[in-house]
Amino acid sequence: MSETQEPENGTTGENGSNVPAPRDQGPEIIGVRKGMFGARNGGDTSGYGGLVRTVALPGATGRPYGSYFDEVADELEGALEEQDLVPENAIEKTVVDRGELTFHIAREHLVRVARTLRDDPALRFELCTGVSGVHFPEDKGRELHAVYHLRSLTHGRIVRLEVSVPDSDPHVPSLVSVYPTNDWHERETYDFFGLVFDGHPALTRIMMPDDWQGFPQRKDYPLGGIPIEYKGAQIPAPDQRRSYS
């Protein structure tokens, strides 16, 4: 990297060193897990049953973000203001973590933010490579997360959008009208996580049978299974062998 190039992430200090972007908030602790693999009641034979680990999400990052992240954030906030939308109402927090820039977006403003990122000449995030579902049962009131990966072919940049909703109201606006290639990605995320993408042209299961009950990639989904017989011995189904957290 030449002296005139910007670092990929972090900020440049007075001595020219690349330092991590400062944080205004510490990690958000959403839960505590015990053991290595989640087995309880004597089922964990790994020797790590006494481990106690916190489940944490990265907190908001303070400016400067470093790399091209500040320019993208400035352009996005300015473009939203031009539409008479207060940026703080749409962007709940901005996180720089592991070299990635993530805007946490209020779901009612998701479509407008995505369209702005796509159409503004200074942004031009023309491609959405899909939406991923994440389930944090401990993250009360926002257990389900939808994560979008956007790429600017014009400027050679990458950002992420993240929307959080509760299990009790798993609705997120569809982005198919902005990024048509999200059609099947939203169907897959609905199929496995139960996120309902309002406005999707045909939100039906894509992998599981139409009459399948539940959403198999949620972390509270039962393991299921059937007993098997091995050399005359009966082995219980997986969900009956151990108790999992």
PDB file of C-alpha atoms in Angstrom:
ATOM      1  CA  MET A   1       0.000   0.000   0.000  1.00  0.00           C
ATOM      2  CA  SER A   2       1.473   3.358  -1.008  1.00  0.00           C
ATOM      3  CA  GLU A   3       1.738   6.294   1.389  1.00  0.00           C
ATOM      4  CA  THR A   4      -1.142   8.062  -0.325  1.00  0.00           C
ATOM      5  CA  GLN A   5      -3.569   5.144  -0.176  1.00  0.00           C
ATOM      6  CA  GLU A   6      -6.204   4.923   2.519  1.00  0.00           C
ATOM      7  CA  PRO A   7      -6.114   1.941   4.880  1.00  0.00           C
ATOM      8  CA  GLU A   8      -8.693  -0.768   4.290  1.00  0.00           C
ATOM      9  CA  ASN A   9     -10.145  -0.231   7.766  1.00  0.00           C
ATOM     10  CA  GLY A  10      -9.387   1.719  10.894  1.00  0.00           C
ATOM     11  CA  THR A  11      -8.110   5.300  11.014  1.00  0.00           C
ATOM     12  CA  THR A  12      -4.760   6.926  10.439  1.00  0.00           C
ATOM     13  CA  GLY A  13      -3.265   8.500  13.566  1.00  0.00           C
ATOM     14  CA  GLU A  14      -0.813  11.372  13.848  1.00  0.00           C
ATOM     15  CA  ASN A  15       2.128   9.029  13.436  1.00  0.00           C
ATOM     16  CA  GLY A  16       0.628   7.514  10.293  1.00  0.00           C
ATOM     17  CA  SER A  17      -0.219   4.211  11.941  1.00  0.00           C
ATOM     18  CA  ASN A  18      -3.431   2.376  11.165  1.00  0.00           C
ATOM     19  CA  VAL A  19      -5.453   2.228  14.399  1.00  0.00           C
ATOM     20  CA  PRO A  20      -8.888   0.709  15.013  1.00  0.00           C
ATOM     21  CA  ALA A  21     -11.940   2.941  14.671  1.00  0.00           C
ATOM     22  CA  PRO A  22     -12.991   4.226  18.127  1.00  0.00           C
ATOM     23  CA  ARG A  23     -16.194   2.984  19.695  1.00  0.00           C
ATOM     24  CA  ASP A  24     -18.792   5.119  21.412  1.00  0.00           C
ATOM     25  CA  GLN A  25     -20.401   2.040  22.931  1.00  0.00           C
ATOM     26  CA  GLY A  26     -19.035  -1.223  24.238  1.00  0.00           C
ATOM     27  CA  PRO A  27     -20.294  -4.612  23.088  1.00  0.00           C
ATOM     28  CA  GLU A  28     -23.984  -5.358  23.624  1.00  0.00           C
ATOM     29  CA  ILE A  29     -24.175  -8.374  25.928  1.00  0.00           C
ATOM     30  CA  ILE A  30     -27.315 -10.305  24.993  1.00  0.00           C
ATOM     31  CA  GLY A  31     -26.800 -13.585  26.815  1.00  0.00           C
ATOM     32  CA  VAL A  32     -24.541 -16.104  28.537  1.00  0.00           C
ATOM     33  CA  ARG A  33     -23.813 -19.646  27.359  1.00  0.00           C
ATOM     34  CA  LYS A  34     -22.344 -22.492  29.362  1.00  0.00           C
ATOM     35  CA  GLY A  35     -20.233 -25.348  28.082  1.00  0.00           C
ATOM     36  CA  MET A  36     -18.589 -25.784  24.709  1.00  0.00           C
ATOM     37  CA  PHE A  37     -21.390 -27.374  22.691  1.00  0.00           C
ATOM     38  CA  GLY A  38     -24.537 -26.455  24.592  1.00  0.00           C
ATOM     39  CA  ALA A  39     -25.189 -29.903  26.043  1.00  0.00           C
ATOM     40  CA  ARG A  40     -26.517 -29.953  29.589  1.00  0.00           C
ATOM     41  CA  ASN A  41     -27.523 -32.472  32.249  1.00  0.00           C
ATOM     42  CA  GLY A  42     -24.347 -34.515  31.856  1.00  0.00           C
ATOM     43  CA  GLY A  43     -24.378 -34.889  28.080  1.00  0.00           C
ATOM     44  CA  ASP A  44     -21.221 -32.867  27.427  1.00  0.00           C
ATOM     45  CA  THR A  45     -18.235 -35.265  27.506  1.00  0.00           C
ATOM     46  CA  SER A  46     -15.788 -32.785  25.940  1.00  0.00           C
ATOM     47  CA  GLY A  47     -14.297 -31.582  29.216  1.00  0.00           C
ATOM     48  CA  TYR A  48     -15.404 -28.023  28.472  1.00  0.00           C
ATOM     49  CA  GLY A  49     -18.719 -28.188  30.322  1.00  0.00           C
ATOM     50  CA  GLY A  50     -17.578 -25.607  32.869  1.00  0.00           C
ATOM     51  CA  LEU A  51     -16.995 -22.837  30.324  1.00  0.00           C
ATOM     52  CA  VAL A  52     -19.063 -19.677  30.715  1.00  0.00           C
ATOM     53  CA  ARG A  53     -19.176 -17.457  27.626  1.00  0.00           C
ATOM     54  CA  THR A  54     -20.982 -14.203  26.978  1.00  0.00           C
ATOM     55  CA  VAL A  55     -22.946 -13.674  23.772  1.00  0.00           C
ATOM     56  CA  ALA A  56     -22.130 -10.163  22.562  1.00  0.00           C
ATOM     57  CA  LEU A  57     -22.956  -8.048  19.531  1.00  0.00           C
ATOM     58  CA  PRO A  58     -20.643  -5.181  18.506  1.00  0.00           C
ATOM     59  CA  GLY A  59     -21.710  -1.765  19.720  1.00  0.00           C
ATOM     60  CA  ALA A  60     -21.924   1.432  17.703  1.00  0.00           C
ATOM     61  CA  THR A  61     -18.679   2.839  16.287  1.00  0.00           C
ATOM     62  CA  GLY A  62     -17.748   6.493  16.628  1.00  0.00           C
ATOM     63  CA  ARG A  63     -16.194   8.582  13.896  1.00  0.00           C
ATOM     64  CA  PRO A  64     -13.863   8.596  12.154  1.00  0.00           C
ATOM     65  CA  TYR A  65     -14.645   5.154  10.740  1.00  0.00           C
ATOM     66  CA  GLY A  66     -11.600   4.965   8.480  1.00  0.00           C
ATOM     67  CA  SER A  67     -11.099   3.814   4.896  1.00  0.00           C
ATOM     68  CA  TYR A  68     -13.933   4.900   2.559  1.00  0.00           C
ATOM     69  CA  PHE A  69     -16.510   4.333   5.316  1.00  0.00           C
ATOM     70  CA  ASP A  70     -16.795   7.996   6.351  1.00  0.00           C
ATOM     71  CA  GLU A  71     -17.410   9.094   2.767  1.00  0.00           C
ATOM     72  CA  VAL A  72     -20.165   6.508   2.303  1.00  0.00           C
ATOM     73  CA  ALA A  73     -21.809   7.458   5.610  1.00  0.00           C
ATOM     74  CA  ASP A  74     -21.649  11.194   4.783  1.00  0.00           C
ATOM     75  CA  GLU A  75     -23.113  10.687   1.316  1.00  0.00           C
ATOM     76  CA  LEU A  76     -25.903   8.452   2.602  1.00  0.00           C
ATOM     77  CA  GLU A  77     -26.867  10.818   5.417  1.00  0.00           C
ATOM     78  CA  GLY A  78     -26.816  13.794   3.049  1.00  0.00           C
ATOM     79  CA  ALA A  79     -28.953  11.988   0.472  1.00  0.00           C
ATOM     80  CA  LEU A  80     -31.526  11.063   3.123  1.00  0.00           C
ATOM     81  CA  GLU A  81     -31.664  14.667   4.342  1.00  0.00           C
ATOM     82  CA  GLU A  82     -32.377  15.781   0.784  1.00  0.00           C
ATOM     83  CA  GLN A  83     -35.439  13.508   0.938  1.00  0.00           C
ATOM     84  CA  ASP A  84     -36.549  15.220   4.172  1.00  0.00           C
ATOM     85  CA  LEU A  85     -35.692  12.122   6.210  1.00  0.00           C
ATOM     86  CA  VAL A  86     -33.715  12.617   9.406  1.00  0.00           C
ATOM     87  CA  PRO A  87     -30.776  10.157   9.103  1.00  0.00           C
ATOM     88  CA  GLU A  88     -30.967   9.196  12.789  1.00  0.00           C
ATOM     89  CA  ASN A  89     -34.547   8.016  12.256  1.00  0.00           C
ATOM     90  CA  ALA A  90     -33.474   5.612   9.533  1.00  0.00           C
ATOM     91  CA  ILE A  91     -29.994   4.563  10.708  1.00  0.00           C
ATOM     92  CA  GLU A  92     -30.238   3.131  14.216  1.00  0.00           C
ATOM     93  CA  LYS A  93     -26.481   2.672  14.558  1.00  0.00           C
ATOM     94  CA  THR A  94     -23.351   2.339  12.457  1.00  0.00           C
ATOM     95  CA  VAL A  95     -20.856  -0.420  13.200  1.00  0.00           C
ATOM     96  CA  VAL A  96     -17.337  -0.975  11.898  1.00  0.00           C
ATOM     97  CA  ASP A  97     -16.285  -4.476  12.895  1.00  0.00           C
ATOM     98  CA  ARG A  98     -13.839  -6.930  11.365  1.00  0.00           C
ATOM     99  CA  GLY A  99     -13.166  -4.550   8.502  1.00  0.00           C
ATOM    100  CA  GLU A 100     -16.830  -4.265   7.508  1.00  0.00           C
ATOM    101  CA  LEU A 101     -19.193  -1.297   7.568  1.00  0.00           C
ATOM    102  CA  THR A 102     -22.736  -2.107   8.677  1.00  0.00           C
ATOM    103  CA  PHE A 103     -25.696   0.270   8.836  1.00  0.00           C
ATOM    104  CA  HIS A 104     -28.429  -0.935  11.191  1.00  0.00           C
ATOM    105  CA  ILE A 105     -31.630   0.288   9.557  1.00  0.00           C
ATOM    106  CA  ALA A 106     -35.134   0.746  10.983  1.00  0.00           C
ATOM    107  CA  ARG A 107     -37.302  -1.615   8.970  1.00  0.00           C
ATOM    108  CA  GLU A 108     -39.839   1.030   7.934  1.00  0.00           C
ATOM    109  CA  HIS A 109     -37.037   2.907   6.141  1.00  0.00           C
ATOM    110  CA  LEU A 110     -35.235  -0.093   4.631  1.00  0.00           C
ATOM    111  CA  VAL A 111     -36.572   0.284   1.072  1.00  0.00           C
ATOM    112  CA  ARG A 112     -35.794   4.000   0.910  1.00  0.00           C
ATOM    113  CA  VAL A 113     -32.278   3.524   2.250  1.00  0.00           C
ATOM    114  CA  ALA A 114     -31.588   0.685  -0.191  1.00  0.00           C
ATOM    115  CA  ARG A 115     -32.899   2.695  -3.132  1.00  0.00           C
ATOM    116  CA  THR A 116     -30.785   5.668  -2.093  1.00  0.00           C
ATOM    117  CA  LEU A 117     -27.681   3.498  -1.870  1.00  0.00           C
ATOM    118  CA  ARG A 118     -28.424   2.130  -5.332  1.00  0.00           C
ATOM    119  CA  ASP A 119     -29.340   5.344  -7.159  1.00  0.00           C
ATOM    120  CA  ASP A 120     -27.246   8.129  -5.644  1.00  0.00           C
ATOM    121  CA  PRO A 121     -24.328   8.824  -8.040  1.00  0.00           C
ATOM    122  CA  ALA A 122     -21.845   9.140  -5.171  1.00  0.00           C
ATOM    123  CA  LEU A 123     -22.918   5.761  -3.747  1.00  0.00           C
ATOM    124  CA  ARG A 124     -24.054   3.493  -6.597  1.00  0.00           C
ATOM    125  CA  PHE A 125     -24.395   0.186  -4.765  1.00  0.00           C
ATOM    126  CA  GLU A 126     -25.877  -1.521  -7.797  1.00  0.00           C
ATOM    127  CA  LEU A 127     -25.657  -5.124  -6.595  1.00  0.00           C
ATOM    128  CA  CYS A 128     -27.202  -6.893  -3.628  1.00  0.00           C
ATOM    129  CA  THR A 129     -25.696 -10.349  -3.308  1.00  0.00           C
ATOM    130  CA  GLY A 130     -28.541 -11.580  -1.120  1.00  0.00           C
ATOM    131  CA  VAL A 131     -30.073 -11.503   2.334  1.00  0.00           C
ATOM    132  CA  SER A 132     -29.022 -13.735   5.225  1.00  0.00           C
ATOM    133  CA  GLY A 133     -31.129 -14.588   8.237  1.00  0.00           C
ATOM    134  CA  VAL A 134     -29.722 -14.724  11.775  1.00  0.00           C
ATOM    135  CA  HIS A 135     -31.512 -15.829  14.939  1.00  0.00           C
ATOM    136  CA  PHE A 136     -30.437 -14.630  18.384  1.00  0.00           C
ATOM    137  CA  PRO A 137     -33.006 -16.038  20.849  1.00  0.00           C
ATOM    138  CA  GLU A 138     -31.335 -14.070  23.670  1.00  0.00           C
ATOM    139  CA  ASP A 139     -31.650 -10.708  21.869  1.00  0.00           C
ATOM    140  CA  LYS A 140     -35.042  -9.889  23.348  1.00  0.00           C
ATOM    141  CA  GLY A 141     -37.291  -7.757  21.172  1.00  0.00           C
ATOM    142  CA  ARG A 142     -35.096  -8.189  18.084  1.00  0.00           C
ATOM    143  CA  GLU A 143     -34.468 -11.906  17.893  1.00  0.00           C
ATOM    144  CA  LEU A 144     -34.477 -12.106  14.094  1.00  0.00           C
ATOM    145  CA  HIS A 145     -31.944 -10.233  11.962  1.00  0.00           C
ATOM    146  CA  ALA A 146     -31.911  -9.779   8.176  1.00  0.00           C
ATOM    147  CA  VAL A 147     -28.479  -8.919   6.776  1.00  0.00           C
ATOM    148  CA  TYR A 148     -27.982  -7.539   3.251  1.00  0.00           C
ATOM    149  CA  HIS A 149     -24.642  -7.421   1.439  1.00  0.00           C
ATOM    150  CA  LEU A 150     -24.348  -4.562  -1.055  1.00  0.00           C
ATOM    151  CA  ARG A 151     -21.564  -3.998  -3.569  1.00  0.00           C
ATOM    152  CA  SER A 152     -20.748  -0.936  -5.653  1.00  0.00           C
ATOM    153  CA  LEU A 153     -19.307  -1.997  -8.995  1.00  0.00           C
ATOM    154  CA  THR A 154     -18.797   1.671  -9.890  1.00  0.00           C
ATOM    155  CA  HIS A 155     -16.710   2.577  -6.835  1.00  0.00           C
ATOM    156  CA  GLY A 156     -15.441  -0.852  -5.768  1.00  0.00           C
ATOM    157  CA  ARG A 157     -16.969  -0.707  -2.285  1.00  0.00           C
ATOM    158  CA  ILE A 158     -18.911  -3.010   0.018  1.00  0.00           C
ATOM    159  CA  VAL A 159     -21.393  -2.224   2.811  1.00  0.00           C
ATOM    160  CA  ARG A 160     -23.920  -4.197   4.791  1.00  0.00           C
ATOM    161  CA  LEU A 161     -27.428  -3.342   5.931  1.00  0.00           C
ATOM    162  CA  GLU A 162     -28.947  -5.050   8.955  1.00  0.00           C
ATOM    163  CA  VAL A 163     -32.556  -5.002  10.145  1.00  0.00           C
ATOM    164  CA  SER A 164     -33.708  -6.475  13.472  1.00  0.00           C
ATOM    165  CA  VAL A 165     -37.274  -7.550  14.286  1.00  0.00           C
ATOM    166  CA  PRO A 166     -38.911  -9.512  17.115  1.00  0.00           C
ATOM    167  CA  ASP A 167     -40.038 -13.126  16.880  1.00  0.00           C
ATOM    168  CA  SER A 168     -43.567 -11.926  17.572  1.00  0.00           C
ATOM    169  CA  ASP A 169     -43.591  -9.592  14.548  1.00  0.00           C
ATOM    170  CA  PRO A 170     -41.140 -11.010  11.973  1.00  0.00           C
ATOM    171  CA  HIS A 171     -42.044  -8.632   9.133  1.00  0.00           C
ATOM    172  CA  VAL A 172     -39.449  -6.906   6.934  1.00  0.00           C
ATOM    173  CA  PRO A 173     -40.169  -4.981   3.705  1.00  0.00           C
ATOM    174  CA  SER A 174     -39.135  -6.857   0.572  1.00  0.00           C
ATOM    175  CA  LEU A 175     -36.278  -5.394  -1.477  1.00  0.00           C
ATOM    176  CA  VAL A 176     -37.225  -7.204  -4.679  1.00  0.00           C
ATOM    177  CA  SER A 177     -38.503  -3.911  -6.134  1.00  0.00           C
ATOM    178  CA  VAL A 178     -35.018  -2.425  -5.640  1.00  0.00           C
ATOM    179  CA  TYR A 179     -32.863  -5.513  -6.168  1.00  0.00           C
ATOM    180  CA  PRO A 180     -34.833  -8.093  -8.231  1.00  0.00           C
ATOM    181  CA  THR A 181     -32.181 -10.772  -7.668  1.00  0.00           C
ATOM    182  CA  ASN A 182     -33.254 -10.873  -4.012  1.00  0.00           C
ATOM    183  CA  ASP A 183     -36.373 -12.797  -5.052  1.00  0.00           C
ATOM    184  CA  TRP A 184     -35.096 -16.289  -4.268  1.00  0.00           C
ATOM    185  CA  HIS A 185     -32.847 -15.127  -1.430  1.00  0.00           C
ATOM    186  CA  GLU A 186     -35.846 -13.718   0.440  1.00  0.00           C
ATOM    187  CA  ARG A 187     -37.778 -16.925  -0.176  1.00  0.00           C
ATOM    188  CA  GLU A 188     -34.922 -18.996   1.256  1.00  0.00           C
ATOM    189  CA  THR A 189     -34.600 -16.746   4.326  1.00  0.00           C
ATOM    190  CA  TYR A 190     -38.360 -16.957   4.859  1.00  0.00           C
ATOM    191  CA  ASP A 191     -38.249 -20.731   4.463  1.00  0.00           C
ATOM    192  CA  PHE A 192     -35.491 -21.304   7.021  1.00  0.00           C
ATOM    193  CA  PHE A 193     -35.959 -18.441   9.501  1.00  0.00           C
ATOM    194  CA  GLY A 194     -39.596 -17.385   9.197  1.00  0.00           C
ATOM    195  CA  LEU A 195     -38.819 -13.765   8.270  1.00  0.00           C
ATOM    196  CA  VAL A 196     -41.828 -12.466   6.342  1.00  0.00           C
ATOM    197  CA  PHE A 197     -40.824 -10.139   3.500  1.00  0.00           C
ATOM    198  CA  ASP A 198     -43.841  -7.908   2.936  1.00  0.00           C
ATOM    199  CA  GLY A 199     -44.420  -7.073  -0.727  1.00  0.00           C
ATOM    200  CA  HIS A 200     -42.558 -10.098  -2.097  1.00  0.00           C
ATOM    201  CA  PRO A 201     -44.239 -11.251  -5.337  1.00  0.00           C
ATOM    202  CA  ALA A 202     -44.437 -14.951  -4.325  1.00  0.00           C
ATOM    203  CA  LEU A 203     -43.257 -15.643  -0.788  1.00  0.00           C
ATOM    204  CA  THR A 204     -43.442 -19.452  -0.679  1.00  0.00           C
ATOM    205  CA  ARG A 205     -41.108 -22.142   0.570  1.00  0.00           C
ATOM    206  CA  ILE A 206     -38.192 -22.870  -1.722  1.00  0.00           C
ATOM    207  CA  MET A 207     -36.346 -25.736   0.002  1.00  0.00           C
ATOM    208  CA  MET A 208     -38.699 -27.361   2.501  1.00  0.00           C
ATOM    209  CA  PRO A 209     -42.031 -29.032   1.641  1.00  0.00           C
ATOM    210  CA  ASP A 210     -44.996 -26.656   1.533  1.00  0.00           C
ATOM    211  CA  ASP A 211     -46.584 -28.299   4.585  1.00  0.00           C
ATOM    212  CA  TRP A 212     -43.400 -28.231   6.714  1.00  0.00           C
ATOM    213  CA  GLN A 213     -43.992 -27.012  10.237  1.00  0.00           C
ATOM    214  CA  GLY A 214     -41.607 -24.410  11.673  1.00  0.00           C
ATOM    215  CA  PHE A 215     -38.349 -22.894  10.455  1.00  0.00           C
ATOM    216  CA  PRO A 216     -35.397 -25.288  10.699  1.00  0.00           C
ATOM    217  CA  GLN A 217     -32.503 -22.795  10.974  1.00  0.00           C
ATOM    218  CA  ARG A 218     -33.810 -21.018  14.032  1.00  0.00           C
ATOM    219  CA  LYS A 219     -31.691 -21.793  17.059  1.00  0.00           C
ATOM    220  CA  ASP A 220     -34.692 -22.946  19.074  1.00  0.00           C
ATOM    221  CA  TYR A 221     -35.875 -25.404  16.402  1.00  0.00           C
ATOM    222  CA  PRO A 222     -36.039 -29.014  17.739  1.00  0.00           C
ATOM    223  CA  LEU A 223     -33.402 -31.372  16.386  1.00  0.00           C
ATOM    224  CA  GLY A 224     -35.915 -34.065  15.531  1.00  0.00           C
ATOM    225  CA  GLY A 225     -34.786 -37.377  14.085  1.00  0.00           C
ATOM    226  CA  ILE A 226     -35.849 -41.007  14.376  1.00  0.00           C
ATOM    227  CA  PRO A 227     -34.520 -43.866  16.536  1.00  0.00           C
ATOM    228  CA  ILE A 228     -32.117 -46.202  14.761  1.00  0.00           C
ATOM    229  CA  GLU A 229     -31.195 -49.829  15.425  1.00  0.00           C
ATOM    230  CA  TYR A 230     -27.527 -50.824  15.452  1.00  0.00           C
ATOM    231  CA  LYS A 231     -26.500 -54.452  16.026  1.00  0.00           C
ATOM    232  CA  GLY A 232     -29.614 -55.105  18.015  1.00  0.00           C
ATOM    233  CA  ALA A 233     -29.293 -51.969  20.180  1.00  0.00           C
ATOM    234  CA  GLN A 234     -31.789 -49.124  19.979  1.00  0.00           C
ATOM    235  CA  ILE A 235     -30.266 -45.617  19.765  1.00  0.00           C
ATOM    236  CA  PRO A 236     -32.641 -42.754  20.615  1.00  0.00           C
ATOM    237  CA  ALA A 237     -33.330 -39.939  18.175  1.00  0.00           C
ATOM    238  CA  PRO A 238     -30.866 -36.998  18.458  1.00  0.00           C
ATOM    239  CA  ASP A 239     -33.305 -34.733  20.274  1.00  0.00           C
ATOM    240  CA  GLN A 240     -33.779 -37.410  22.938  1.00  0.00           C
ATOM    241  CA  ARG A 241     -30.112 -38.179  23.601  1.00  0.00           C
ATOM    242  CA  ARG A 242     -29.106 -34.890  25.212  1.00  0.00           C
ATOM    243  CA  SER A 243     -30.585 -31.650  26.422  1.00  0.00           C
ATOM    244  CA  TYR A 244     -29.378 -28.657  24.403  1.00  0.00           C
ATOM    245  CA  SER A 245     -29.486 -24.973  25.277  1.00  0.00           C
TER     246      SER A 245
END
